[in-house]
GROMACS .gro file of C-alpha atoms in nm:
model
  277
    1MET     CA    1   7.589   0.780  -1.417
    2THR     CA    2   7.546   0.512  -1.684
    3ARG     CA    3   7.774   0.481  -1.985
    4PRO     CA    4   7.500   0.573  -2.239
    5VAL     CA    5   7.432   0.892  -2.044
    6LEU     CA    6   7.803   0.975  -2.035
    7ARG     CA    7   7.830   0.919  -2.409
    8ARG     CA    8   7.535   1.154  -2.472
    9LEU     CA    9   7.692   1.420  -2.248
   10ARG     CA   10   8.024   1.390  -2.432
   11ARG     CA   11   7.851   1.420  -2.768
   12GLY     CA   12   7.657   1.724  -2.648
   13LEU     CA   13   7.973   1.889  -2.517
   14LEU     CA   14   8.148   1.819  -2.846
   15VAL     CA   15   7.862   1.979  -3.041
   16VAL     CA   16   7.874   2.289  -2.818
   17LEU     CA   17   8.251   2.317  -2.863
   18LEU     CA   18   8.219   2.279  -3.240
   19ILE     CA   19   7.952   2.548  -3.259
   20PHE     CA   20   8.156   2.782  -3.039
   21GLY     CA   21   8.472   2.713  -3.238
   22THR     CA   22   8.292   2.780  -3.565
   23GLY     CA   23   8.162   3.109  -3.428
   24VAL     CA   24   8.509   3.214  -3.315
   25ALA     CA   25   8.658   3.121  -3.652
   26MET     CA   26   8.392   3.325  -3.834
   27LEU     CA   27   8.455   3.621  -3.605
   28TRP     CA   28   8.828   3.603  -3.681
   29ALA     CA   29   8.767   3.585  -4.056
   30LEU     CA   30   8.491   3.847  -4.077
   31GLN     CA   31   8.583   4.085  -3.795
   32ARG     CA   32   8.676   4.377  -4.022
   33GLN     CA   33   8.330   4.359  -4.175
   34LEU     CA   34   8.197   4.418  -3.823
   35ILE     CA   35   8.427   4.720  -3.771
   36TYR     CA   36   8.426   4.912  -4.100
   37PHE     CA   37   8.107   5.013  -4.282
   38PRO     CA   38   8.228   5.216  -4.580
   39ASP     CA   39   8.003   5.389  -4.826
   40SER     CA   40   8.221   5.310  -5.126
   41SER     CA   41   8.012   5.498  -5.382
   42PRO     CA   42   8.191   5.782  -5.563
   43VAL     CA   43   8.134   6.132  -5.428
   44PRO     CA   44   8.072   6.442  -5.641
   45PRO     CA   45   8.339   6.707  -5.697
   46ALA     CA   46   8.401   6.911  -5.384
   47ALA     CA   47   8.293   7.240  -5.543
   48GLU     CA   48   7.948   7.096  -5.619
   49VAL     CA   49   7.890   7.033  -5.250
   50ILE     CA   50   8.077   7.315  -5.072
   51ASP     CA   51   8.138   7.660  -5.220
   52GLY     CA   52   8.508   7.723  -5.265
   53ALA     CA   53   8.611   7.366  -5.185
   54ARG     CA   54   8.839   7.167  -5.411
   55ASP     CA   55   8.939   6.807  -5.461
   56VAL     CA   56   9.282   6.692  -5.348
   57THR     CA   57   9.457   6.358  -5.381
   58LEU     CA   58   9.633   6.186  -5.091
   59HIS     CA   59   9.932   5.969  -5.183
   60THR     CA   60   9.995   5.688  -4.935
   61ASP     CA   61  10.327   5.517  -4.874
   62ASP     CA   62  10.183   5.190  -4.999
   63GLY     CA   63  10.093   5.338  -5.335
   64LEU     CA   64   9.726   5.433  -5.308
   65GLU     CA   65   9.572   5.755  -5.436
   66LEU     CA   66   9.282   5.864  -5.217
   67GLY     CA   67   9.028   6.136  -5.282
   68ALA     CA   68   8.975   6.410  -5.023
   69TRP     CA   69   8.826   6.759  -5.005
   70PHE     CA   70   9.002   7.078  -4.901
   71VAL     CA   71   8.782   7.358  -4.773
   72PRO     CA   72   8.951   7.698  -4.729
   73PRO     CA   73   8.850   7.933  -4.445
   74ALA     CA   74   8.539   8.127  -4.535
   75GLY     CA   75   8.477   8.332  -4.223
   76PRO     CA   76   8.586   8.691  -4.164
   77GLY     CA   77   8.865   8.595  -3.921
   78ASP     CA   78   9.114   8.354  -4.077
   79THR     CA   79   9.285   8.172  -3.791
   80GLU     CA   80   9.565   8.050  -4.021
   81MET     CA   81   9.491   7.707  -3.874
   82ALA     CA   82   9.359   7.389  -4.035
   83VAL     CA   83   9.152   7.096  -3.912
   84LEU     CA   84   9.218   6.744  -4.034
   85ILE     CA   85   8.896   6.545  -4.002
   86ALA     CA   86   8.946   6.171  -3.951
   87PRO     CA   87   8.595   6.028  -3.980
   88GLY     CA   88   8.429   5.738  -3.808
   89ASN     CA   89   8.372   5.392  -3.950
   90GLY     CA   90   8.070   5.467  -4.170
   91GLY     CA   91   7.963   5.677  -4.467
   92ASN     CA   92   8.198   5.897  -4.665
   93ARG     CA   93   8.313   6.259  -4.677
   94ALA     CA   94   7.995   6.387  -4.838
   95GLY     CA   95   7.814   6.314  -4.512
   96ARG     CA   96   8.052   6.543  -4.320
   97ALA     CA   97   8.024   6.837  -4.562
   98ARG     CA   98   7.802   7.050  -4.336
   99PHE     CA   99   8.040   7.004  -4.044
  100ALA     CA  100   8.332   7.112  -4.263
  101GLU     CA  101   8.134   7.423  -4.358
  102GLU     CA  102   8.072   7.502  -3.990
  103LEU     CA  103   8.447   7.490  -3.929
  104SER     CA  104   8.526   7.695  -4.240
  105ARG     CA  105   8.285   7.969  -4.130
  106ARG     CA  106   8.489   7.995  -3.810
  107GLY     CA  107   8.806   8.081  -3.999
  108LEU     CA  108   8.949   7.731  -4.024
  109ALA     CA  109   9.078   7.548  -4.328
  110VAL     CA  110   8.955   7.189  -4.340
  111LEU     CA  111   9.087   6.871  -4.497
  112LEU     CA  112   8.802   6.623  -4.513
  113MET     CA  113   8.960   6.286  -4.582
  114ASP     CA  114   8.817   5.948  -4.672
  115TYR     CA  115   8.998   5.630  -4.582
  116ARG     CA  116   9.084   5.355  -4.827
  117GLY     CA  117   8.767   5.176  -4.934
  118TYR     CA  118   8.550   5.480  -4.859
  119GLY     CA  119   8.405   5.736  -5.098
  120GLY     CA  120   8.521   5.564  -5.415
  121ASN     CA  121   8.877   5.518  -5.287
  122PRO     CA  122   9.072   5.199  -5.364
  123GLY     CA  123   9.187   4.952  -5.101
  124SER     CA  124   9.036   4.787  -4.794
  125PRO     CA  125   9.039   4.943  -4.447
  126SER     CA  126   9.255   4.818  -4.161
  127GLU     CA  127   9.429   4.981  -3.866
  128SER     CA  128   9.764   5.001  -4.046
  129GLY     CA  129   9.595   5.115  -4.366
  130LEU     CA  130   9.410   5.398  -4.193
  131ALA     CA  131   9.738   5.505  -4.030
  132ALA     CA  132   9.898   5.532  -4.375
  133ASP     CA  133   9.597   5.729  -4.500
  134ALA     CA  134   9.626   5.974  -4.210
  135ASP     CA  135   9.999   6.021  -4.275
  136ALA     CA  136   9.915   6.102  -4.636
  137ALA     CA  137   9.657   6.357  -4.520
  138VAL     CA  138   9.915   6.533  -4.303
  139ALA     CA  139  10.153   6.547  -4.601
  140ALA     CA  140   9.880   6.696  -4.820
  141LEU     CA  141   9.803   6.965  -4.561
  142GLU     CA  142  10.172   7.054  -4.541
  143GLU     CA  143  10.176   7.104  -4.918
  144LEU     CA  144   9.873   7.330  -4.878
  145GLY     CA  145  10.062   7.544  -4.625
  146TYR     CA  146   9.941   7.389  -4.300
  147PRO     CA  147  10.213   7.192  -4.119
  148PRO     CA  148  10.116   6.993  -3.807
  149ARG     CA  149  10.203   7.284  -3.574
  150ARG     CA  150   9.917   7.478  -3.742
  151THR     CA  151   9.675   7.186  -3.755
  152VAL     CA  152   9.418   7.042  -3.517
  153TYR     CA  153   9.345   6.673  -3.562
  154PHE     CA  154   8.974   6.593  -3.523
  155GLY     CA  155   8.891   6.225  -3.473
  156GLU     CA  156   8.530   6.111  -3.482
  157SER     CA  157   8.461   5.779  -3.304
  158LEU     CA  158   8.688   5.528  -3.484
  159GLY     CA  159   8.879   5.833  -3.609
  160SER     CA  160   8.977   5.902  -3.248
  161GLY     CA  161   9.189   5.589  -3.269
  162VAL     CA  162   9.339   5.710  -3.596
  163VAL     CA  163   9.437   6.056  -3.468
  164ALA     CA  164   9.554   5.931  -3.127
  165ALA     CA  165   9.817   5.726  -3.309
  166LEU     CA  166   9.881   6.003  -3.562
  167GLN     CA  167   9.957   6.265  -3.296
  168ALA     CA  168  10.227   6.038  -3.156
  169ARG     CA  169  10.396   6.022  -3.497
  170ARG     CA  170  10.331   6.379  -3.612
  171PRO     CA  171  10.243   6.600  -3.312
  172PRO     CA  172   9.987   6.869  -3.403
  173ALA     CA  173   9.885   7.194  -3.236
  174GLY     CA  174   9.593   7.016  -3.073
  175VAL     CA  175   9.364   6.714  -3.086
  176VAL     CA  176   8.986   6.685  -3.058
  177LEU     CA  177   8.842   6.342  -2.987
  178ARG     CA  178   8.469   6.313  -3.050
  179SER     CA  179   8.303   6.006  -2.890
  180PRO     CA  180   8.637   5.833  -2.829
  181PHE     CA  181   8.697   5.490  -2.679
  182THR     CA  182   8.983   5.374  -2.459
  183ALA     CA  183   9.064   5.094  -2.706
  184LEU     CA  184   8.852   4.928  -2.972
  185ALA     CA  185   8.857   4.598  -2.783
  186ASP     CA  186   8.673   4.768  -2.495
  187VAL     CA  187   8.389   4.860  -2.730
  188GLY     CA  188   8.376   4.508  -2.871
  189ALA     CA  189   8.376   4.352  -2.527
  190HIS     CA  190   8.083   4.575  -2.428
  191HIS     CA  191   7.869   4.476  -2.727
  192TYR     CA  192   7.979   4.110  -2.746
  193PRO     CA  193   8.051   4.009  -2.385
  194TRP     CA  194   8.017   3.636  -2.463
  195LEU     CA  195   8.300   3.639  -2.720
  196PRO     CA  196   8.679   3.650  -2.659
  197VAL     CA  197   8.705   3.986  -2.836
  198ARG     CA  198   9.028   4.094  -2.666
  199ALA     CA  199   9.208   3.779  -2.776
  200LEU     CA  200   9.082   3.782  -3.135
  201LEU     CA  201   9.081   4.147  -3.237
  202ARG     CA  202   9.340   4.236  -3.501
  203ASP     CA  203   9.273   4.612  -3.529
  204ARG     CA  204   9.307   4.747  -3.176
  205PHE     CA  205   9.327   5.131  -3.191
  206PRO     CA  206   9.460   5.184  -2.833
  207VAL     CA  207   9.364   5.548  -2.777
  208VAL     CA  208   9.462   5.585  -2.412
  209GLU     CA  209   9.795   5.413  -2.472
  210HIS     CA  210   9.885   5.657  -2.751
  211LEU     CA  211   9.790   5.958  -2.539
  212ALA     CA  212   9.974   5.842  -2.227
  213THR     CA  213  10.299   6.027  -2.295
  214SER     CA  214  10.161   6.310  -2.511
  215ASP     CA  215  10.179   6.676  -2.421
  216VAL     CA  216   9.951   6.781  -2.709
  217PRO     CA  217   9.640   6.967  -2.583
  218VAL     CA  218   9.341   6.733  -2.601
  219VAL     CA  219   8.969   6.810  -2.606
  220VAL     CA  220   8.725   6.525  -2.547
  221ILE     CA  221   8.362   6.558  -2.662
  222TYR     CA  222   8.093   6.297  -2.602
  223GLY     CA  223   7.722   6.254  -2.553
  224ASP     CA  224   7.586   6.110  -2.231
  225ARG     CA  225   7.342   5.878  -2.412
  226ASP     CA  226   7.586   5.711  -2.652
  227SER     CA  227   7.462   5.367  -2.758
  228VAL     CA  228   7.764   5.286  -2.978
  229VAL     CA  229   8.067   5.390  -2.774
  230PRO     CA  230   7.968   5.363  -2.407
  231THR     CA  231   7.986   5.700  -2.235
  232ALA     CA  232   8.200   5.548  -1.961
  233LEU     CA  233   8.477   5.477  -2.215
  234SER     CA  234   8.482   5.838  -2.337
  235GLU     CA  235   8.488   5.954  -1.976
  236ARG     CA  236   8.793   5.736  -1.912
  237VAL     CA  237   8.972   5.884  -2.214
  238ALA     CA  238   8.919   6.232  -2.070
  239ASP     CA  239   9.014   6.120  -1.720
  240GLN     CA  240   9.339   5.965  -1.836
  241ALA     CA  241   9.451   6.220  -2.097
  242PRO     CA  242   9.762   6.381  -1.941
  243SER     CA  243   9.715   6.709  -2.129
  244LEU     CA  244   9.337   6.745  -2.121
  245HIS     CA  245   9.246   7.095  -2.237
  246GLU     CA  246   8.868   7.068  -2.217
  247ARG     CA  247   8.593   6.811  -2.161
  248VAL     CA  248   8.257   6.874  -2.330
  249VAL     CA  249   7.959   6.654  -2.242
  250ILE     CA  250   7.652   6.698  -2.461
  251ALA     CA  251   7.345   6.614  -2.258
  252GLY     CA  252   7.099   6.372  -2.414
  253ALA     CA  253   7.310   6.309  -2.724
  254ASP     CA  254   7.352   5.969  -2.885
  255HIS     CA  255   7.647   5.872  -3.104
  256ASN     CA  256   7.512   5.983  -3.442
  257ASP     CA  257   7.272   6.259  -3.341
  258ALA     CA  258   7.285   6.573  -3.555
  259VAL     CA  259   7.422   6.777  -3.265
  260MET     CA  260   7.739   6.566  -3.275
  261PHE     CA  261   7.809   6.695  -3.627
  262GLY     CA  262   7.685   7.049  -3.574
  263SER     CA  263   7.769   7.399  -3.472
  264ARG     CA  264   7.828   7.326  -3.103
  265VAL     CA  265   8.105   7.077  -3.179
  266ALA     CA  266   8.250   7.309  -3.446
  267ALA     CA  267   8.263   7.591  -3.191
  268VAL     CA  268   8.461   7.372  -2.951
  269VAL     CA  269   8.712   7.286  -3.226
  270ALA     CA  270   8.749   7.653  -3.319
  271ARG     CA  271   8.799   7.747  -2.955
  272LEU     CA  272   9.088   7.502  -2.925
  273ALA     CA  273   9.240   7.617  -3.254
  274ARG     CA  274   9.240   7.981  -3.146
  275SER     CA  275   9.386   7.900  -2.806
  276VAL     CA  276   9.681   7.708  -2.955
  277ALA     CA  277   9.735   7.922  -3.267
   0.00000   0.00000   0.00000
């Protein structure tokens, strides 16, 4: 191989390395924008959206005041149990209002939280920030008369990572994980197999790790056509949960289909709440 050819090969390799390095640097800097998709617009007062609901304020340890909605039980059979809803990575609490109503009609109180940066709340989301927000939600429910032993934590998608960690700090009566992943890096590696996601990811949300030593009853719900969190990851969460109470697979359902926010999922949550009440 001649020297000019070698020089061209070296230059080409250098260009490839520079492009790859630039891409990795951008991923490191912008990764949270690829994880969190908040709807930061203010939401209306709770009572304008859900009859009987009221606004509450969550006070985090790092000094933030976050808006949330409390929905009292509206059904004929009050379970004297509450559900803390930790949402996924998009939208805000207004988009989960109908689901909260479904739970309320089944005799459950509901705290519908928004993380920092969502629903008009101050701050920017991160794994540690969402953990502080969840702790503040538990404290608010206690003030409302629902300590963790009378609360079911419901984690939707990214929220499964939030409540998996939360249940280790403040064990509840039960946990429901809807469309959970084993760890966030596993989702990233699935969608971006050509990038070193596991090495670069700052917010990791290790669901299986947090559940490994837990004796809290766990229900896992997932669709078998999930295009966001691969179904195989949700299956592994259920397989490895040491205190699995129930596995619910919704045939034909994708990640954000209406059925995943509807009456069938609410009925599963209510069933767990009554069994652990």
